[in-house]
Amino acid sequence: MASQYTPETLQKISELLTKNPEYYTVWNYRRQVLRHEFTQAASSDSAEAAADRITTLIKNDLLFLMPLLRSFPKCYWIWNYRLWLLDEAKRLLPLSISRRIWEEELALVGKMLRLDSRNFHGWGYRRVVVDTLETLTSEEQGESMAQAEFEYAKKMIGTNLSNFSAWHYRTKLIQRLLNEKSATDAERRKMLNDGQTMAPNLSQSERLDYVRQEIEEIQDMLDGAEDCKYIYQALIDCTLLASKIQGTMSSDDQQKVLSWISELKKMDPLRRGRWLDFERSLCA
Amino acid sequence: MSPVSGAGQSDQYLCVQKHVEYIKNLDSRRDELEYWLTEHLRLNGVYWGLTALHLLGCPQALPREDTINFVLSCQRENGGFGAAPGHDAHMLYTVSAVQILVMLDAVGELEKRGLGGKQKVGSFIAGLQDEKTGSFMGDEWGELDTRFLYGAFNALSLLGLLDTVDVPKAVAYIQECENLDGGYGIHPGAESHSGQVFTCVGALAIAGRLDLINKDRLGGWLSERQVDNGGFNGRPEKLEDACYSWWVGASLAMIDKLHWINGDKLAAFILRCQDPENGGFGDRPGNMVDVFHTHFALAGLSLLGYDGVEEVDPVYCMPKAITTKCLSK
Ligand SMILES: [Zn+2]
């Protein structure tokens, strides 16, 4: 059957996959059929005609996947196949055409994430699409999309504050932006004010000031929210960070940390073992 | 461990015999549509069922010779294994094949009846390592995923062939997947997920590089996966699921932090997921059972040292007695 790469074969394959997209061997067979058609297209009269035919083949196949993705959004093999198809576009088509195809993919991911902003796979997929788009440019070292993606993450957080995926994406982008911009200290601090990471090149006393200020702010949050364990954890983390920058922990700080741990033991009995270990390590 | 609070209700005890019957009967349902719709999981299914039977103390419940024949019938010319006869070779099924053969003490059959012995299987796996990144693909078409890297390490080390791949390069790749929260994602830069944490920690354990892990930070993130009803979720704000008892629990066990969660409450949650009438476990209490969740639920109970369940190896997800014997060869 391996030699039958006809439109009828493709039709049969499509029917099979529509019934059961988990048949990964059938997806592989579809790849072989497509590769065969690409080769035929490549022998067209002109390079332009070849690109046209290949573009049509790829676009049609991307369209074929859409209803399947809607019905089986979690099926790994469909996504895997889709990425292969997009990579083929990158491999076989002139830059301007493949770039357009990948840009359309980014728009599609955006639409997906609007419908389900916590879609873990959607966020991972977005990163892959952005990574590729950054390489699909005439610039020698690629073109960074970090700033645009940072704005996107901020926008998504704006619509839903508890979107962990968007927060994660944003944290990663802050680090990248800081590196890329080799920003001035003032620029870095401005980003840190709404980010959560420590910039690498603040001076030691600036870092300590920053952390102490953070501790004060968090302590204010405790007022009226004494049963929120994340606040205690943040206080402990920041105090430990301050001690690390100072090179030592004052006995005052140690007492504070121990008192926060005993609150945690009370309000977080599931993880009692963790807090006991922590307490012991501080007293050792 | 004694039966947990709420004892007296039958679903608070492990219904061993029911589960054994459930697994044994899986293969006799060939006339049902569902059996054929899950053909793409067949070799995985045998691994899940066989491991579960071992953990339940009934390793002989599946006919040994038939099982070996089935495994060998899934091998392809390139040395890898497909999900079922006629399916293309893929990392996921090749790993299951190796694990099954090890559990049946039948790796030697690869020499006698397989294609080119264990070397051929090893070269299929080693051929999937990506030269540029050190990570692994699932097959010739596939993308990179730390799942495949872990699978490669798992199977190759069981075959004694780990030295045929670039271990340090793969280890460096895993480190790139580590996040600030201590967890690991599917690619460098991707959000932490318990399933991916398990594969990365497991691969580091096999490589002998657990020292690279920030255990306090990772243990903290993992222990936060336990929710009030005792079950684990896969990542923040998601629903609990019996299979995460394994992904999260085994990761905690590998970094010696299993005591950072409440084991009694986890065991009680897992037991509530079993079907005490017909056997098997579902993802949550009251949901349909399947062999995947049955296997991981039992493995989770084993991590907790639950009475009547054999000890599981948190690195390989196989009976500890078997991996110890295999790896000491
Ligand atoms: Zn599950």
Coordinates of C-alpha atoms and ligand atoms in Angstrom, one line a residue:
Chain A
M1 CA 0.0 0.0 0.0
A2 CA 3.0 2.2 0.5
S3 CA 3.2 3.0 -3.3
Q4 CA -0.4 4.3 -3.6
Y5 CA -0.2 8.0 -3.1
T6 CA -3.4 9.0 -4.9
P7 CA -6.1 11.5 -4.0
E8 CA -8.3 8.6 -3.2
T9 CA -5.8 7.3 -0.7
L10 CA -5.7 10.8 1.0
Q11 CA -9.5 10.7 1.1
K12 CA -9.5 7.3 2.8
I13 CA -6.9 8.5 5.3
S14 CA -9.0 11.5 6.1
E15 CA -12.0 9.4 6.8
L16 CA -10.0 7.1 9.1
L17 CA -8.5 10.0 11.0
T18 CA -11.8 11.8 11.4
K19 CA -13.2 8.7 13.1
N20 CA -10.1 8.1 15.2
P21 CA -7.4 10.7 15.3
E22 CA -5.4 8.6 17.7
Y23 CA -4.2 6.3 14.9
Y24 CA -0.7 7.8 14.8
T25 CA 0.4 5.3 12.1
V26 CA -2.2 6.7 9.8
W27 CA -0.9 10.3 10.4
N28 CA 2.5 9.0 9.4
Y29 CA 1.1 7.6 6.2
R30 CA -0.6 11.0 5.5
R31 CA 2.9 12.6 5.9
Q32 CA 4.3 10.2 3.3
V33 CA 1.4 11.0 0.8
L34 CA 2.0 14.7 1.3
R35 CA 5.7 14.4 0.9
H36 CA 5.0 12.6 -2.4
E37 CA 2.7 15.4 -3.5
F38 CA 5.3 18.0 -2.5
T39 CA 7.9 16.3 -4.7
Q40 CA 5.6 16.2 -7.6
A41 CA 4.7 19.9 -7.2
A42 CA 8.4 20.8 -7.0
S43 CA 8.8 19.5 -10.6
S44 CA 6.4 22.2 -11.9
D45 CA 7.5 24.5 -14.8
S46 CA 8.5 27.4 -12.6
A47 CA 9.6 27.9 -9.0
E48 CA 6.6 30.2 -8.6
A49 CA 4.2 27.5 -9.8
A50 CA 5.8 25.0 -7.5
A51 CA 5.5 27.3 -4.5
D52 CA 1.8 27.9 -5.4
R53 CA 1.0 24.3 -5.5
I54 CA 2.8 23.5 -2.3
T55 CA 1.2 26.4 -0.5
T56 CA -2.2 25.1 -1.6
L57 CA -1.5 21.6 -0.4
I58 CA -0.3 22.8 3.0
K59 CA -3.2 25.3 3.4
N60 CA -5.8 22.7 2.5
D61 CA -4.3 20.3 5.0
L62 CA -4.2 22.9 7.7
L63 CA -7.9 23.5 7.0
F64 CA -8.6 19.7 7.2
L65 CA -7.3 19.7 10.7
M66 CA -9.5 22.5 12.1
P67 CA -12.7 20.5 12.7
L68 CA -10.6 17.7 14.2
L69 CA -8.9 20.1 16.6
R70 CA -12.3 21.4 17.7
S71 CA -13.6 17.9 18.3
F72 CA -10.4 16.5 19.9
P73 CA -8.6 19.5 21.4
K74 CA -6.4 17.3 23.6
C75 CA -5.3 14.8 21.0
Y76 CA -1.5 15.0 20.9
W77 CA -1.1 13.5 17.4
I78 CA -3.2 16.2 15.7
W79 CA -1.0 18.9 17.1
N80 CA 2.1 17.0 16.4
Y81 CA 1.0 16.6 12.7
R82 CA 0.1 20.3 12.4
L83 CA 3.5 21.3 13.6
W84 CA 5.1 19.0 11.1
L85 CA 3.0 20.6 8.3
L86 CA 4.0 24.1 9.4
D87 CA 7.7 23.0 9.5
E88 CA 7.3 21.7 5.9
A89 CA 6.1 25.2 4.9
K90 CA 9.2 26.6 6.5
R91 CA 11.4 24.0 4.8
L92 CA 9.9 24.2 1.3
L93 CA 8.5 27.7 0.7
P94 CA 10.0 31.1 0.1
L95 CA 10.4 33.1 3.4
S96 CA 7.6 35.6 2.7
I97 CA 5.1 32.9 2.1
S98 CA 6.0 30.6 5.0
R99 CA 6.1 33.7 7.2
R100 CA 2.5 34.5 6.3
I101 CA 1.4 30.9 7.1
W102 CA 3.1 31.0 10.5
E103 CA 1.6 34.5 11.2
E104 CA -1.9 33.1 10.5
E105 CA -1.0 30.3 13.0
L106 CA -0.2 32.9 15.7
A107 CA -3.6 34.5 15.1
L108 CA -5.2 31.1 15.5
V109 CA -3.4 30.5 18.8
G110 CA -4.6 34.0 19.9
K111 CA -8.2 33.0 19.1
M112 CA -7.8 29.7 21.0
L113 CA -6.5 31.4 24.1
R114 CA -9.3 34.0 24.0
L115 CA -11.7 31.1 24.2
D116 CA -9.8 29.2 26.9
S117 CA -7.1 31.5 28.5
R118 CA -5.9 28.7 30.9
N119 CA -5.2 26.2 28.0
F120 CA -1.8 24.9 29.0
H121 CA -1.1 23.4 25.6
G122 CA -2.2 26.6 23.9
W123 CA 0.4 28.6 25.8
G124 CA 3.1 26.1 25.0
Y125 CA 2.1 26.1 21.4
R126 CA 2.1 29.9 21.3
R127 CA 5.8 29.8 22.4
V128 CA 6.7 27.4 19.6
V129 CA 5.0 29.5 17.0
V130 CA 6.7 32.7 18.3
D131 CA 10.1 31.0 18.4
T132 CA 9.7 30.0 14.8
L133 CA 8.4 33.4 13.6
E134 CA 11.5 35.0 15.2
T135 CA 13.7 32.9 12.9
L136 CA 11.5 33.5 9.8
T137 CA 13.0 36.9 9.0
S138 CA 15.7 38.2 6.6
E139 CA 17.6 39.5 9.7
E140 CA 20.7 37.5 10.3
Q141 CA 20.2 36.9 14.0
G142 CA 16.4 36.7 13.9
E143 CA 14.0 39.3 15.1
S144 CA 12.9 39.4 18.8
M145 CA 9.1 39.4 19.5
A146 CA 9.7 39.6 23.3
Q147 CA 8.3 43.1 23.7
A148 CA 5.1 42.4 21.7
E149 CA 4.7 39.1 23.6
F150 CA 5.2 40.8 26.9
E151 CA 2.4 43.2 26.1
Y152 CA 0.3 40.3 25.1
A153 CA 0.9 38.5 28.4
K154 CA 0.1 41.7 30.3
K155 CA -3.1 42.1 28.4
M156 CA -4.1 38.5 29.2
I157 CA -3.3 39.0 32.9
G158 CA -5.4 42.2 32.8
T159 CA -8.5 40.2 31.8
N160 CA -7.9 37.5 34.4
L161 CA -5.6 38.2 37.3
S162 CA -5.3 34.5 38.4
N163 CA -4.1 33.3 35.0
F164 CA -1.0 31.3 36.0
S165 CA 0.0 30.5 32.5
A166 CA 0.1 34.1 31.5
W167 CA 2.1 35.0 34.6
H168 CA 4.6 32.3 33.8
Y169 CA 4.9 33.5 30.2
R170 CA 5.4 37.1 31.5
T171 CA 8.1 36.1 34.0
K172 CA 10.1 34.4 31.3
L173 CA 9.7 37.4 29.0
I174 CA 10.9 39.8 31.6
Q175 CA 14.1 37.9 32.0
R176 CA 14.6 37.9 28.2
L177 CA 13.7 41.5 27.8
L178 CA 16.2 42.4 30.5
N179 CA 18.9 40.5 28.8
E180 CA 18.1 41.8 25.4
K181 CA 17.9 45.4 26.3
S182 CA 20.9 45.3 28.6
A183 CA 18.7 47.9 30.2
T184 CA 19.7 50.8 32.4
D185 CA 19.1 50.2 36.2
A186 CA 16.2 52.6 36.2
E187 CA 14.6 50.6 33.3
R188 CA 15.1 47.4 35.1
R189 CA 13.5 48.6 38.3
K190 CA 10.5 49.9 36.5
M191 CA 9.9 46.4 35.0
L192 CA 10.5 44.8 38.4
N193 CA 7.8 46.9 40.0
D194 CA 5.2 44.8 38.2
G195 CA 7.3 41.7 37.6
Q196 CA 8.4 39.2 40.2
T197 CA 12.0 38.5 39.4
M198 CA 15.3 39.9 40.6
A199 CA 17.4 41.7 38.0
P200 CA 21.0 40.6 37.9
N201 CA 22.9 43.8 37.9
L202 CA 21.4 46.0 40.7
S203 CA 24.0 46.8 43.3
Q204 CA 23.9 44.9 46.6
S205 CA 22.5 47.7 48.7
E206 CA 19.9 48.5 46.0
R207 CA 18.8 44.9 46.0
L208 CA 18.5 44.8 49.8
D209 CA 16.5 48.1 49.8
Y210 CA 14.3 46.6 47.2
V211 CA 13.7 43.4 49.2
R212 CA 13.1 45.3 52.5
Q213 CA 10.5 47.5 50.7
E214 CA 8.8 44.4 49.3
I215 CA 8.6 42.9 52.9
E216 CA 6.9 46.0 54.2
E217 CA 4.4 46.0 51.4
I218 CA 3.6 42.3 51.9
Q219 CA 3.3 42.8 55.7
D220 CA 0.6 45.5 55.0
M221 CA -1.3 42.9 52.9
L222 CA -1.5 40.7 56.0
D223 CA -3.8 43.2 57.7
G224 CA -7.3 41.6 57.3
A225 CA -5.9 38.6 55.5
E226 CA -4.3 36.8 58.4
D227 CA -5.5 33.4 57.1
C228 CA -3.9 33.7 53.7
K229 CA -0.9 31.3 53.7
Y230 CA 0.7 32.7 50.6
I231 CA 1.4 36.0 52.4
Y232 CA 3.3 34.2 55.1
Q233 CA 5.3 32.2 52.5
A234 CA 6.1 35.4 50.6
L235 CA 7.3 37.1 53.9
I236 CA 9.5 34.1 54.6
D237 CA 10.9 34.0 51.1
C238 CA 11.7 37.7 51.1
T239 CA 13.3 37.6 54.6
L240 CA 15.5 34.7 53.6
L241 CA 16.4 36.5 50.4
A242 CA 17.4 39.6 52.5
S243 CA 19.5 37.5 54.8
K244 CA 21.2 36.0 51.8
I245 CA 22.1 39.4 50.4
Q246 CA 23.4 40.5 53.9
G247 CA 25.3 37.3 54.3
T248 CA 23.8 36.5 57.7
M249 CA 20.4 36.3 59.4
S250 CA 19.7 38.5 62.4
S251 CA 18.1 36.9 65.4
D252 CA 15.2 39.3 65.0
D253 CA 14.6 38.0 61.5
Q254 CA 15.0 34.4 62.7
Q255 CA 12.3 34.9 65.3
K256 CA 10.0 36.4 62.8
V257 CA 10.5 33.6 60.3
L258 CA 9.9 31.0 63.1
S259 CA 6.6 32.7 64.1
W260 CA 5.4 32.7 60.5
I261 CA 6.3 29.0 60.2
S262 CA 4.2 28.2 63.3
E263 CA 1.3 30.0 61.6
L264 CA 1.8 27.9 58.5
K265 CA 1.8 24.7 60.5
K266 CA -1.6 25.6 61.9
M267 CA -3.3 26.8 58.7
D268 CA -1.7 24.3 56.4
P269 CA -1.9 20.9 58.0
L270 CA -1.6 19.0 54.7
R271 CA 2.0 20.1 54.4
R272 CA 2.9 19.9 58.1
G273 CA 5.9 17.7 57.3
R274 CA 7.3 20.4 55.0
W275 CA 7.0 23.2 57.7
L276 CA 8.5 20.9 60.4
D277 CA 11.5 20.2 58.1
F278 CA 11.9 24.0 57.5
E279 CA 11.7 24.8 61.2
R280 CA 14.4 22.2 62.0
S281 CA 16.7 23.5 59.2
L282 CA 16.4 27.1 60.7
C283 CA 17.3 25.9 64.2
A284 CA 20.2 23.7 63.1
Chain B
M1 CA -0.9 1.5 56.7
S2 CA -4.2 0.8 58.3
P3 CA -7.6 1.4 56.5
V4 CA -8.1 5.1 56.6
S5 CA -10.9 7.0 58.4
G6 CA -14.4 6.2 57.2
A7 CA -13.6 2.5 57.5
G8 CA -16.7 0.4 57.3
Q9 CA -17.6 1.6 53.8
S10 CA -16.4 -1.0 51.4
D11 CA -14.9 1.6 49.1
Q12 CA -12.4 2.5 51.8
Y13 CA -10.7 -0.9 51.5
L14 CA -8.6 -2.0 48.5
C15 CA -10.7 -4.5 46.6
V16 CA -7.8 -6.5 45.4
Q17 CA -9.6 -9.4 43.8
K18 CA -12.0 -7.1 41.9
H19 CA -9.1 -5.2 40.4
V20 CA -7.3 -8.5 39.4
E21 CA -10.5 -9.7 37.6
Y22 CA -11.0 -6.3 36.0
I23 CA -7.5 -6.3 34.4
K24 CA -7.7 -10.0 33.4
N25 CA -10.9 -9.4 31.6
L26 CA -9.7 -6.4 29.6
D27 CA -8.4 -8.6 26.8
S28 CA -11.6 -10.7 26.5
R29 CA -13.7 -7.7 25.4
R30 CA -12.6 -7.9 21.7
D31 CA -16.2 -7.7 20.5
E32 CA -16.7 -4.3 22.0
L33 CA -16.1 -1.1 19.9
E34 CA -14.1 0.5 22.7
Y35 CA -11.5 -2.3 22.5
W36 CA -10.8 -1.3 18.8
L37 CA -10.9 2.4 19.4
T38 CA -8.1 2.0 21.9
E39 CA -5.9 -0.1 19.7
H40 CA -3.4 2.8 19.6
L41 CA -2.7 2.1 23.2
R42 CA -2.5 -1.6 23.2
L43 CA 1.2 -2.1 24.2
N44 CA 0.9 0.6 26.8
G45 CA -2.2 -1.1 28.0
V46 CA -0.4 -4.4 28.5
Y47 CA 2.3 -2.6 30.5
W48 CA -0.2 -0.8 32.7
G49 CA -2.2 -4.0 33.3
L50 CA 0.9 -6.2 33.9
T51 CA 2.5 -3.7 36.4
A52 CA -0.8 -3.3 38.2
L53 CA -1.1 -7.1 38.5
H54 CA 2.5 -7.3 39.9
L55 CA 1.7 -4.6 42.5
L56 CA -1.5 -6.5 43.5
G57 CA 0.7 -9.6 44.0
C58 CA -0.7 -11.6 41.0
P59 CA 2.1 -11.4 38.5
Q60 CA 1.0 -14.7 36.8
A61 CA -2.5 -13.6 36.1
L62 CA -1.7 -12.8 32.4
P63 CA -0.5 -15.8 30.3
R64 CA 3.3 -15.3 30.0
E65 CA 3.9 -16.9 26.6
D66 CA 1.0 -15.1 24.9
T67 CA 2.1 -11.8 26.3
I68 CA 5.7 -12.3 25.0
N69 CA 4.3 -13.3 21.6
F70 CA 2.1 -10.2 21.5
V71 CA 5.0 -7.9 22.4
L72 CA 7.3 -9.4 19.7
S73 CA 4.6 -9.1 17.1
C74 CA 4.6 -5.3 17.6
Q75 CA 8.3 -5.0 16.7
R76 CA 9.2 -3.3 13.3
E77 CA 12.2 -3.8 11.1
N78 CA 13.9 -0.7 12.6
G79 CA 14.0 -2.4 16.0
G80 CA 11.4 -0.1 17.6
F81 CA 7.9 -1.2 18.6
G82 CA 4.4 0.0 17.5
A83 CA 1.3 0.2 19.7
A84 CA -0.1 -3.0 18.0
P85 CA 0.9 -5.2 15.1
G86 CA 1.1 -3.2 11.9
H87 CA 1.6 0.1 13.7
D88 CA 4.7 2.3 13.2
A89 CA 7.5 2.2 15.7
H90 CA 7.4 4.9 18.4
M91 CA 9.4 5.6 21.5
L92 CA 6.3 5.4 23.8
Y93 CA 5.6 1.8 22.8
T94 CA 9.2 0.7 22.6
V95 CA 9.6 1.7 26.2
S96 CA 6.5 -0.3 27.2
A97 CA 7.8 -3.3 25.3
V98 CA 11.1 -3.2 27.1
Q99 CA 9.4 -2.8 30.5
I100 CA 7.1 -5.7 29.8
L101 CA 9.9 -8.0 28.7
V102 CA 11.9 -7.1 31.8
M103 CA 8.9 -7.8 34.1
L104 CA 8.5 -11.2 32.4
D105 CA 12.2 -11.8 32.6
A106 CA 12.2 -12.3 28.8
V107 CA 14.7 -9.8 27.4
G108 CA 16.5 -12.8 26.1
E109 CA 13.6 -13.5 23.8
L110 CA 14.8 -10.5 21.8
E111 CA 17.9 -12.4 21.0
K112 CA 16.1 -15.7 20.2
R113 CA 13.0 -14.5 18.3
G114 CA 13.3 -10.7 17.9
L115 CA 15.0 -8.7 15.2
G116 CA 18.6 -8.3 16.1
G117 CA 18.4 -8.6 19.8
K118 CA 18.4 -5.9 22.4
Q119 CA 21.1 -4.0 20.5
K120 CA 18.7 -3.4 17.7
V121 CA 16.1 -2.0 20.1
G122 CA 18.8 0.2 21.7
S123 CA 19.9 1.6 18.4
F124 CA 16.3 2.5 17.4
I125 CA 16.1 4.5 20.7
A126 CA 19.6 6.0 20.5
G127 CA 18.8 7.1 16.9
L128 CA 16.1 9.4 18.1
Q129 CA 18.4 11.6 20.2
D130 CA 18.6 15.0 18.7
E131 CA 22.2 15.9 18.1
K132 CA 21.7 19.6 18.5
T133 CA 19.8 19.7 21.9
G134 CA 20.5 16.2 23.4
S135 CA 16.7 15.7 23.8
F136 CA 14.7 12.9 22.2
M137 CA 12.0 12.6 19.5
G138 CA 9.1 10.2 19.7
D139 CA 9.7 8.9 16.1
E140 CA 11.3 10.1 12.9
W141 CA 8.5 12.6 12.4
G142 CA 8.0 13.8 15.9
E143 CA 8.9 16.8 18.0
L144 CA 11.1 16.9 21.1
D145 CA 9.5 16.2 24.4
T146 CA 11.0 15.4 27.8
R147 CA 8.6 12.5 27.9
F148 CA 10.6 10.8 25.2
L149 CA 13.9 11.7 26.9
Y150 CA 12.8 10.0 30.1
G151 CA 11.5 7.0 28.1
A152 CA 14.8 6.6 26.3
F153 CA 16.8 6.7 29.6
N154 CA 14.3 4.3 31.2
A155 CA 14.5 1.6 28.5
L156 CA 18.2 2.0 27.7
S157 CA 19.2 1.6 31.3
L158 CA 17.0 -1.4 31.7
L159 CA 18.8 -2.9 28.7
G160 CA 22.2 -1.9 30.0
L161 CA 22.7 0.4 27.0
L162 CA 22.6 3.8 28.5
D163 CA 26.2 4.4 27.3
T164 CA 25.1 4.4 23.7
V165 CA 23.6 8.0 24.0
D166 CA 25.0 11.4 25.0
V167 CA 23.8 11.5 28.7
P168 CA 25.5 14.8 29.7
K169 CA 23.9 16.6 26.8
A170 CA 20.5 15.3 27.6
V171 CA 21.0 16.2 31.3
A172 CA 22.0 19.8 30.2
Y173 CA 18.7 19.9 28.2
I174 CA 16.7 18.9 31.3
Q175 CA 18.3 21.7 33.2
E176 CA 17.2 24.2 30.6
C177 CA 13.6 23.0 31.2
E178 CA 13.7 24.0 34.9
N179 CA 11.6 26.9 35.9
L180 CA 11.9 29.5 38.7
D181 CA 9.1 27.8 40.7
G182 CA 11.4 24.6 40.9
G183 CA 9.3 22.6 38.4
Y184 CA 10.0 21.6 34.8
G185 CA 8.1 22.2 31.5
I186 CA 7.8 20.3 28.3
H187 CA 10.4 22.5 26.5
P188 CA 12.8 25.2 27.8
G189 CA 10.6 28.1 28.8
A190 CA 7.3 26.2 29.1
E191 CA 5.2 26.3 32.3
S192 CA 5.8 23.6 35.0
H193 CA 3.6 20.6 34.9
S194 CA 3.6 17.5 37.2
G195 CA 3.8 15.0 34.3
Q196 CA 6.9 16.8 33.0
V197 CA 8.4 17.1 36.4
F198 CA 8.2 13.3 36.8
T199 CA 9.9 12.7 33.5
C200 CA 12.7 15.2 34.2
V201 CA 13.3 14.1 37.7
G202 CA 13.2 10.4 36.6
A203 CA 15.7 11.0 33.9
L204 CA 18.0 12.8 36.3
A205 CA 17.7 9.9 38.7
I206 CA 18.7 7.4 36.1
A207 CA 21.6 9.6 35.0
G208 CA 22.7 9.8 38.7
R209 CA 22.3 13.6 38.7
L210 CA 19.6 14.2 41.4
D211 CA 22.2 16.6 42.9
L212 CA 21.2 19.1 40.2
I213 CA 17.7 19.6 41.6
N214 CA 16.8 22.3 44.0
K215 CA 14.9 19.9 46.2
D216 CA 13.4 22.4 48.7
R217 CA 12.0 24.5 45.9
L218 CA 10.7 21.6 43.8
G219 CA 9.4 19.8 46.9
G220 CA 7.5 23.0 47.8
W221 CA 5.9 23.2 44.4
L222 CA 5.0 19.5 44.3
S223 CA 3.5 19.5 47.8
E224 CA 1.2 22.4 46.8
R225 CA -0.4 20.0 44.4
Q226 CA -2.3 18.3 47.2
V227 CA -5.8 19.8 47.5
D228 CA -8.2 19.6 50.5
N229 CA -9.9 16.3 49.5
G230 CA -6.4 14.7 49.6
G231 CA -5.9 14.2 45.9
F232 CA -3.2 15.9 43.7
N233 CA -3.7 18.2 40.7
G234 CA -1.3 18.5 37.8
R235 CA -0.6 22.3 38.2
P236 CA -2.1 25.2 40.1
E237 CA -5.9 25.7 40.1
K238 CA -6.6 22.4 38.2
L239 CA -8.8 19.5 39.3
E240 CA -7.3 16.6 41.2
D241 CA -6.9 13.3 39.4
A242 CA -5.9 9.8 40.6
C243 CA -3.1 9.5 38.1
Y244 CA -1.3 12.6 39.6
S245 CA -0.9 10.5 42.7
W246 CA 1.8 8.9 40.7
W247 CA 3.4 11.8 38.8
V248 CA 3.5 14.0 41.9
G249 CA 4.0 11.3 44.5
A250 CA 6.9 9.5 42.6
S251 CA 8.6 12.9 42.0
L252 CA 8.4 13.6 45.8
A253 CA 9.7 10.2 46.6
M254 CA 12.7 10.5 44.3
I255 CA 13.7 13.7 46.1
D256 CA 12.9 12.3 49.5
K257 CA 10.1 14.7 50.3
L258 CA 7.1 12.3 50.3
H259 CA 6.5 13.2 53.9
W260 CA 5.8 16.8 52.9
I261 CA 2.2 15.8 52.0
N262 CA -0.6 14.0 53.9
G263 CA -0.3 10.4 52.9
D264 CA -3.4 9.2 54.7
K265 CA -5.6 11.7 52.9
L266 CA -4.0 10.8 49.6
A267 CA -4.7 7.1 50.1
A268 CA -8.2 7.8 51.1
F269 CA -8.8 9.9 47.9
I270 CA -7.3 7.2 45.7
L271 CA -9.5 4.5 47.4
R272 CA -12.6 6.7 46.7
C273 CA -11.7 6.5 42.9
Q274 CA -12.0 2.7 42.8
D275 CA -15.1 0.8 41.6
P276 CA -15.7 -1.6 44.5
E277 CA -18.3 -3.6 42.4
N278 CA -16.6 -4.2 39.1
G279 CA -13.0 -3.3 39.9
G280 CA -10.7 -0.7 38.4
F281 CA -10.0 3.0 39.2
G282 CA -11.2 6.2 37.5
D283 CA -9.6 9.6 37.5
R284 CA -12.0 10.9 40.2
P285 CA -14.6 9.3 42.6
G286 CA -17.6 8.1 40.6
N287 CA -16.0 8.4 37.2
M288 CA -15.6 5.5 34.6
V289 CA -12.7 3.3 35.3
D290 CA -9.8 2.6 32.9
V291 CA -6.6 0.6 33.0
F292 CA -4.4 3.7 32.8
H293 CA -5.9 5.2 36.0
T294 CA -6.1 1.7 37.7
H295 CA -2.3 1.3 37.2
F296 CA -1.3 4.8 38.4
A297 CA -3.7 4.7 41.4
L298 CA -2.2 1.4 42.6
A299 CA 1.3 2.7 42.0
G300 CA 0.4 5.7 44.1
L301 CA -0.9 3.5 46.9
S302 CA 2.4 1.5 46.7
L303 CA 4.5 4.7 47.1
L304 CA 2.5 5.3 50.3
G305 CA 3.4 1.8 51.6
Y306 CA -0.3 0.8 51.5
D307 CA -0.9 -2.7 53.0
G308 CA -1.1 -5.5 50.5
V309 CA 0.5 -3.6 47.6
E310 CA 4.0 -4.6 46.4
E311 CA 6.7 -1.9 46.5
V312 CA 7.0 0.2 43.4
D313 CA 10.2 1.8 42.0
P314 CA 9.5 5.5 41.8
V315 CA 12.0 6.0 39.0
Y316 CA 10.8 3.2 36.7
C317 CA 7.2 2.7 37.7
M318 CA 7.8 -1.0 37.9
P319 CA 8.0 -3.5 40.8
K320 CA 11.0 -2.6 42.9
A321 CA 12.1 -6.2 43.3
I322 CA 12.3 -6.5 39.5
T323 CA 14.2 -3.3 38.8
T324 CA 16.7 -4.0 41.6
K325 CA 17.4 -7.4 40.1
C326 CA 17.6 -6.1 36.5
L327 CA 19.9 -3.2 37.2
S328 CA 22.3 -5.2 39.4
K329 CA 23.1 -7.5 36.4
Ligands
ZN1 ZN -5.6 11.2 34.9

